[in-house]
C-alpha cells in the first residue's frame, strides 16, 4: 500500500476536473482507458463495502494455528469491485478497501467462522490483505447473520426492489440491532485508518447507517455513498418501520449517488415526505447541511471482459455450443432466481412467441441459466419448472427441447461462450439496479452484432439506447419484439450495436469510479468556496454587551425565539425565553423589542405582560412601545386589495388539502406546511403567478415567500422600516445592537442595520473607517470580519446553516441557540449588577 503525507495532500488546492463525457469512441479498448483523466491532486480514498472482494483460505504450510493465508478473488459484484480497484491505478490516488472478510476455508475446503481464530491468525489475515490494499472487518457470526441474512436480505432488499415482505419471515428486532452493530463496527474500523483529507466512499444498502455514524466520529469528513440497488417510491419506502433512521443515516453523507434519475427522485421525495426536509433536484437540506444528490450509472470492466472472451478455453466452449445447437437461433438469459428477475415473465413471453410464430418452432432455443437468489423461493422454483415442462412438452420433441434450463452457477468461460454465440439476449427483469449482464453481452458481440431485448425496468434501459426496450408483463409485446429481433437485418443490427458499444466503452467501471470521486471533490470545493456566515462568537457577544451602556435588542418570533411548528398556534414561548426577556427588559440600559409577522392579538396574549418590552406585529404594520397603546402605521392606507387576494387564496386552498389561510389586519398569508410537500410547492408557485398577474401588477402590494407560506402585504411595510424607527434619528446613541431572525422577512432588518452601521462608522471613525467598512460590504466579504468586531457592536444573527445566503453577520443553528444567547446576556447583566 502506498503511504503518503496526507496532510500535505489535503493542503493542495484542488482543481475541478471536467466531468464531460467523451463524445466519440474509435473502437479500441486502449483508447477508452486513455480517456480516464488523472486526478488533479493527490487523494487517498477509503472504499467500504459489505464484503471485501477477496476470500481467504488456510495455507498448506500451516495446518494448525496460527494460520498463514491464501487470498483469492471473490465472485460477484464485479463492476463495483473493478471500479474501486481502478482508483489505485490513478497515479494521484491511493485506495484502501474496507469490508467484511466472511468465512474462511480450511485445508479440506470447508467453511468456518473467524470467531474462533486466535489473535495471531487474525493478525496474519490483516497482514496478507494489506498486500492488496485491503483492511478486513471482523464481525461475529450471529451479528453477521442477523445483518446480512436478516435485515439486509429479508427487509431492505425486498423493499428496495418493490417486493412485499414474506409473511413467513416477519421482521425481527434483533435484525435491526445487528444492522446497527455492523455499521458501528465499520465506522470504528474506518476511523482507525482515516486521516484528514481522506475521501470515504461507502457502497450499497448493507451500510446505509454508516455515513451518519462515521460523521459522528469525524464531523469534517468527506463521505460519499453510492446505492447500487433501486430506490423505491416514497409511498412504499415509508412502510419501513426504521425509515427515518435509514434516511438520516444516508444523509450523513456529503454526496449520495444513484444509478438513475428516477431512483434519485424517489429518495428526494422520501426525504421530503418522511423527514419534512426541503430539497432541490440536486440536493437535500439536512438541517443546515446540504447533501448533494447525483446520478452515476455504473459500467463494467470492459478490458477484462474483452480479454476473457478471447481466451482459448472460451473459444473451445463456443465451438462445442455451436455444434450442439447447429442450425438453431440461440436466445440466452442469465438471472438470479428471484421474483424481480422476471424469469416467469420471460418463459410466459417465450411460450407466447412460439404460439404466435409457429415458423420459429424447432428453430429457436432459449438457454436460461439461473443461480440462487437472495432467498430460497420454493413456489417460484416450482412455477418455473412447471413452465419449462409445459413449453418443452407442447413445442419440443425427443430430438429437441426449445428451453434449456440450468439452475446452477455457471463458470466464467461457459458464460463468456454463451454471450459470444447468442443471436439474442433476452432480459425481462421487473426491477433491477443496473443489470451489468447486458453490458457484458454488448462487449462480447463485436463479431455478430446480435440485438439486445432489455426490460424498461432495468437501470441500464435509460442509457443503452441501441437496445429494444420491452415491458416484461406484456407477453404479446415481448413475443413480437423477439420476432423482430430475430428477423433484423445486418445493417440495422450494426447501427444499433454501434450505439450500445460506444456507450459501454465510454462509460466503463473505471469511468464511473473516477467520475464519482471527481464529482465528490467538486462538491467539497463548491462548499469551501461558497460564502459562509461565521458562528456567533459568544465571547465577543458577551464582551460587547458588558462594555456597552445603551443597548438595542430586536428579535423575530417564529423560528427565532421559538421553533417553527406545523400549527402556528402551537408555537408558544418557552419559559426560559420569557425569563431571559424579563431580565433584559428590567435593565434601563436595554431596549428590547419583538418584531414579528404575528398579529397583535397573539403578541399581546403571549408577550404583552412583559414590562418594558416593545412589540411590532404583522411585519411592521403595528407597533406598541413599552407602556403604550398599539399604533396602526397603515391606518390611512387603502386595504381594498385584501378581498381580491383572499378569493385567490381560497381558490387554491380548496384545491390543496392541508393548506390554510391566515387573515391579518394588514396582510394575508397562505400556509401550505401541512399540505403534501411536493404538491404544496407546486400550488404555491401557481398561486404566486396568479397573484403577480392579477394583483401585484395593479396594486401597491408585494408577495413575500416565507417558510412554507405566501404572504401578501403593502409594499411600504417591512421589518426594516421598523428597525429604522426603533433606532431613531440618532442611532449613535446605541453602542450595542442585536438583531436576530430566521427567514426572508428578517433580511430587511439586517440590510437596514448594515446601512446604519456604515453611516455610524463613517461618522465616528472618520474617512478611513468609512472606506474600510464600505470595502468590506461592497466586495461581498462578510461584514463580521471587520466592521462587526469594532465598537459600536452590531450583532445581526440569522438562524440557520452557515452557508445560508444572508445579510446577517453571524449565524446560530437553532432557536434554542438564540434563547441560550439571551440567557447569557441576562446572566452577565445580573452579575454586573
mmCIF file of N, CA and C in Angstrom, residues 230-285:
data_model
loop_
_atom_site.group_PDB
_atom_site.id
_atom_site.type_symbol
_atom_site.label_atom_id
_atom_site.label_comp_id
_atom_site.label_asym_id
_atom_site.label_seq_id
_atom_site.Cartn_x
_atom_site.Cartn_y
_atom_site.Cartn_z
ATOM 1 N N UNK A 230 -31.992 -0.302 -6.712
ATOM 2 C CA UNK A 230 -33.008 0.747 -6.925
ATOM 3 C C UNK A 230 -33.372 1.406 -5.601
ATOM 4 N N UNK A 231 -34.066 2.527 -5.688
ATOM 5 C CA UNK A 231 -34.676 3.135 -4.503
ATOM 6 C C UNK A 231 -36.160 3.300 -4.818
ATOM 7 N N UNK A 232 -37.040 2.765 -3.966
ATOM 8 C CA UNK A 232 -38.469 2.728 -4.297
ATOM 9 C C UNK A 232 -39.147 4.075 -4.087
ATOM 10 N N UNK A 233 -40.369 4.178 -4.551
ATOM 11 C CA UNK A 233 -41.151 5.395 -4.358
ATOM 12 C C UNK A 233 -41.384 5.637 -2.868
ATOM 13 N N UNK A 234 -41.636 6.874 -2.515
ATOM 14 C CA UNK A 234 -41.819 7.223 -1.110
ATOM 15 C C UNK A 234 -43.030 6.523 -0.505
ATOM 16 N N UNK A 235 -44.045 6.251 -1.306
ATOM 17 C CA UNK A 235 -45.241 5.576 -0.790
ATOM 18 C C UNK A 235 -44.907 4.178 -0.296
ATOM 19 N N UNK A 236 -43.952 3.526 -0.941
ATOM 20 C CA UNK A 236 -43.541 2.195 -0.495
ATOM 21 C C UNK A 236 -42.491 2.298 0.603
ATOM 22 N N UNK A 237 -41.531 3.181 0.445
ATOM 23 C CA UNK A 237 -40.442 3.271 1.414
ATOM 24 C C UNK A 237 -40.947 3.663 2.795
ATOM 25 N N UNK A 238 -41.985 4.461 2.849
ATOM 26 C CA UNK A 238 -42.458 4.928 4.155
ATOM 27 C C UNK A 238 -43.072 3.796 4.973
ATOM 28 N N UNK A 239 -43.300 2.635 4.378
ATOM 29 C CA UNK A 239 -43.817 1.487 5.137
ATOM 30 C C UNK A 239 -42.734 0.843 5.998
ATOM 31 N N UNK A 240 -41.460 1.193 5.759
ATOM 32 C CA UNK A 240 -40.367 0.635 6.546
ATOM 33 C C UNK A 240 -40.411 1.196 7.968
ATOM 34 N N UNK A 241 -40.470 0.347 8.990
ATOM 35 C CA UNK A 241 -40.534 0.859 10.378
ATOM 36 C C UNK A 241 -39.354 1.763 10.735
ATOM 37 N N UNK A 242 -38.163 1.442 10.239
ATOM 38 C CA UNK A 242 -36.966 2.217 10.560
ATOM 39 C C UNK A 242 -36.635 3.227 9.464
ATOM 40 N N UNK A 243 -37.660 3.752 8.807
ATOM 41 C CA UNK A 243 -37.457 4.614 7.642
ATOM 42 C C UNK A 243 -36.656 5.867 7.982
ATOM 43 N N UNK A 244 -36.955 6.508 9.113
ATOM 44 C CA UNK A 244 -36.256 7.741 9.465
ATOM 45 C C UNK A 244 -34.796 7.480 9.774
ATOM 46 N N UNK A 245 -34.530 6.408 10.506
ATOM 47 C CA UNK A 245 -33.144 6.098 10.840
ATOM 48 C C UNK A 245 -32.321 5.819 9.581
ATOM 49 N N UNK A 246 -32.933 5.114 8.624
ATOM 50 C CA UNK A 246 -32.227 4.806 7.374
ATOM 51 C C UNK A 246 -31.947 6.090 6.591
ATOM 52 N N UNK A 247 -32.941 6.960 6.478
ATOM 53 C CA UNK A 247 -32.760 8.197 5.711
ATOM 54 C C UNK A 247 -31.727 9.106 6.363
ATOM 55 N N UNK A 248 -31.832 9.283 7.673
ATOM 56 C CA UNK A 248 -30.849 10.132 8.359
ATOM 57 C C UNK A 248 -29.451 9.514 8.282
ATOM 58 N N UNK A 249 -29.389 8.180 8.317
ATOM 59 C CA UNK A 249 -28.096 7.523 8.153
ATOM 60 C C UNK A 249 -27.473 7.859 6.815
ATOM 61 N N UNK A 250 -28.264 7.809 5.755
ATOM 62 C CA UNK A 250 -27.770 8.130 4.419
ATOM 63 C C UNK A 250 -27.378 9.608 4.314
ATOM 64 N N UNK A 251 -28.139 10.466 4.992
ATOM 65 C CA UNK A 251 -27.899 11.908 4.900
ATOM 66 C C UNK A 251 -26.670 12.361 5.686
ATOM 67 N N UNK A 252 -26.004 11.428 6.342
ATOM 68 C CA UNK A 252 -24.719 11.767 6.929
ATOM 69 C C UNK A 252 -23.647 11.955 5.868
ATOM 70 N N UNK A 253 -23.965 11.641 4.620
ATOM 71 C CA UNK A 253 -23.015 11.736 3.511
ATOM 72 C C UNK A 253 -22.832 13.176 3.053
ATOM 73 N N UNK A 254 -21.721 13.402 2.385
ATOM 74 C CA UNK A 254 -21.516 14.659 1.664
ATOM 75 C C UNK A 254 -22.266 14.625 0.347
ATOM 76 N N UNK A 255 -22.256 13.447 -0.291
ATOM 77 C CA UNK A 255 -22.911 13.270 -1.585
ATOM 78 C C UNK A 255 -23.439 11.846 -1.669
ATOM 79 N N UNK A 256 -24.604 11.676 -2.300
ATOM 80 C CA UNK A 256 -25.218 10.362 -2.477
ATOM 81 C C UNK A 256 -25.423 10.133 -3.968
ATOM 82 N N UNK A 257 -24.926 8.996 -4.467
ATOM 83 C CA UNK A 257 -25.056 8.672 -5.878
ATOM 84 C C UNK A 257 -26.050 7.557 -6.115
ATOM 85 N N UNK A 258 -26.784 7.669 -7.244
ATOM 86 C CA UNK A 258 -27.771 6.660 -7.640
ATOM 87 C C UNK A 258 -27.501 6.229 -9.072
ATOM 88 N N UNK A 259 -28.081 5.090 -9.436
ATOM 89 C CA UNK A 259 -27.891 4.573 -10.790
ATOM 90 C C UNK A 259 -28.692 5.363 -11.827
ATOM 91 N N UNK A 260 -29.897 5.799 -11.468
ATOM 92 C CA UNK A 260 -30.747 6.513 -12.419
ATOM 93 C C UNK A 260 -31.404 7.714 -11.745
ATOM 94 N N UNK A 261 -31.912 8.605 -12.566
ATOM 95 C CA UNK A 261 -32.570 9.795 -12.033
ATOM 96 C C UNK A 261 -33.835 9.432 -11.268
ATOM 97 N N UNK A 262 -34.554 8.413 -11.729
ATOM 98 C CA UNK A 262 -35.806 8.063 -11.035
ATOM 99 C C UNK A 262 -35.520 7.586 -9.617
ATOM 100 N N UNK A 263 -34.430 6.840 -9.408
ATOM 101 C CA UNK A 263 -34.089 6.408 -8.053
ATOM 102 C C UNK A 263 -33.740 7.617 -7.183
ATOM 103 N N UNK A 264 -32.996 8.571 -7.752
ATOM 104 C CA UNK A 264 -32.640 9.783 -7.005
ATOM 105 C C UNK A 264 -33.894 10.573 -6.657
ATOM 106 N N UNK A 265 -34.817 10.640 -7.610
ATOM 107 C CA UNK A 265 -36.062 11.390 -7.385
ATOM 108 C C UNK A 265 -36.887 10.752 -6.273
ATOM 109 N N UNK A 266 -36.940 9.435 -6.246
ATOM 110 C CA UNK A 266 -37.674 8.748 -5.172
ATOM 111 C C UNK A 266 -37.042 9.033 -3.808
ATOM 112 N N UNK A 267 -35.714 9.063 -3.759
ATOM 113 C CA UNK A 267 -35.037 9.352 -2.496
ATOM 114 C C UNK A 267 -35.341 10.776 -2.035
ATOM 115 N N UNK A 268 -35.283 11.731 -2.940
ATOM 116 C CA UNK A 268 -35.597 13.116 -2.592
ATOM 117 C C UNK A 268 -37.021 13.222 -2.063
ATOM 118 N N UNK A 269 -37.928 12.522 -2.721
ATOM 119 C CA UNK A 269 -39.329 12.548 -2.302
ATOM 120 C C UNK A 269 -39.494 11.940 -0.912
ATOM 121 N N UNK A 270 -38.765 10.874 -0.611
ATOM 122 C CA UNK A 270 -38.852 10.252 0.713
ATOM 123 C C UNK A 270 -38.332 11.189 1.793
ATOM 124 N N UNK A 271 -37.231 11.887 1.498
ATOM 125 C CA UNK A 271 -36.693 12.844 2.476
ATOM 126 C C UNK A 271 -37.686 13.972 2.735
ATOM 127 N N UNK A 272 -38.374 14.396 1.687
ATOM 128 C CA UNK A 272 -39.351 15.477 1.822
ATOM 129 C C UNK A 272 -40.589 15.021 2.582
ATOM 130 N N UNK A 273 -41.103 13.841 2.223
ATOM 131 C CA UNK A 273 -42.362 13.378 2.796
ATOM 132 C C UNK A 273 -42.196 12.739 4.179
ATOM 133 N N UNK A 274 -41.132 12.005 4.367
ATOM 134 C CA UNK A 274 -40.945 11.291 5.634
ATOM 135 C C UNK A 274 -40.274 12.176 6.675
ATOM 136 N N UNK A 275 -39.249 12.921 6.264
ATOM 137 C CA UNK A 275 -38.483 13.737 7.204
ATOM 138 C C UNK A 275 -38.899 15.202 7.209
ATOM 139 N N UNK A 276 -39.674 15.623 6.201
ATOM 140 C CA UNK A 276 -40.086 17.028 6.136
ATOM 141 C C UNK A 276 -38.958 17.967 5.750
ATOM 142 N N UNK A 277 -37.916 17.450 5.094
ATOM 143 C CA UNK A 277 -36.785 18.283 4.694
ATOM 144 C C UNK A 277 -37.050 18.933 3.348
ATOM 145 N N UNK A 278 -36.431 20.063 3.116
ATOM 146 C CA UNK A 278 -36.553 20.750 1.836
ATOM 147 C C UNK A 278 -35.505 20.213 0.876
ATOM 148 N N UNK A 279 -35.888 20.110 -0.401
ATOM 149 C CA UNK A 279 -34.973 19.540 -1.380
ATOM 150 C C UNK A 279 -35.036 20.291 -2.695
ATOM 151 N N UNK A 280 -33.997 20.118 -3.483
ATOM 152 C CA UNK A 280 -33.951 20.558 -4.868
ATOM 153 C C UNK A 280 -33.604 19.318 -5.688
ATOM 154 N N UNK A 281 -33.661 19.400 -7.020
ATOM 155 C CA UNK A 281 -33.304 18.217 -7.814
ATOM 156 C C UNK A 281 -31.870 17.744 -7.604
ATOM 157 N N UNK A 282 -31.021 18.578 -7.010
ATOM 158 C CA UNK A 282 -29.614 18.207 -6.847
ATOM 159 C C UNK A 282 -29.163 18.104 -5.399
ATOM 160 N N UNK A 283 -30.078 18.238 -4.436
ATOM 161 C CA UNK A 283 -29.619 18.154 -3.064
ATOM 162 C C UNK A 283 -30.721 18.221 -2.036
ATOM 163 N N UNK A 284 -30.351 17.899 -0.794
ATOM 164 C CA UNK A 284 -31.253 17.892 0.358
ATOM 165 C C UNK A 284 -30.661 18.804 1.428
ATOM 166 N N UNK A 285 -31.503 19.649 1.998
ATOM 167 C CA UNK A 285 -31.080 20.486 3.120
ATOM 168 C C UNK A 285 -31.352 19.699 4.401
#
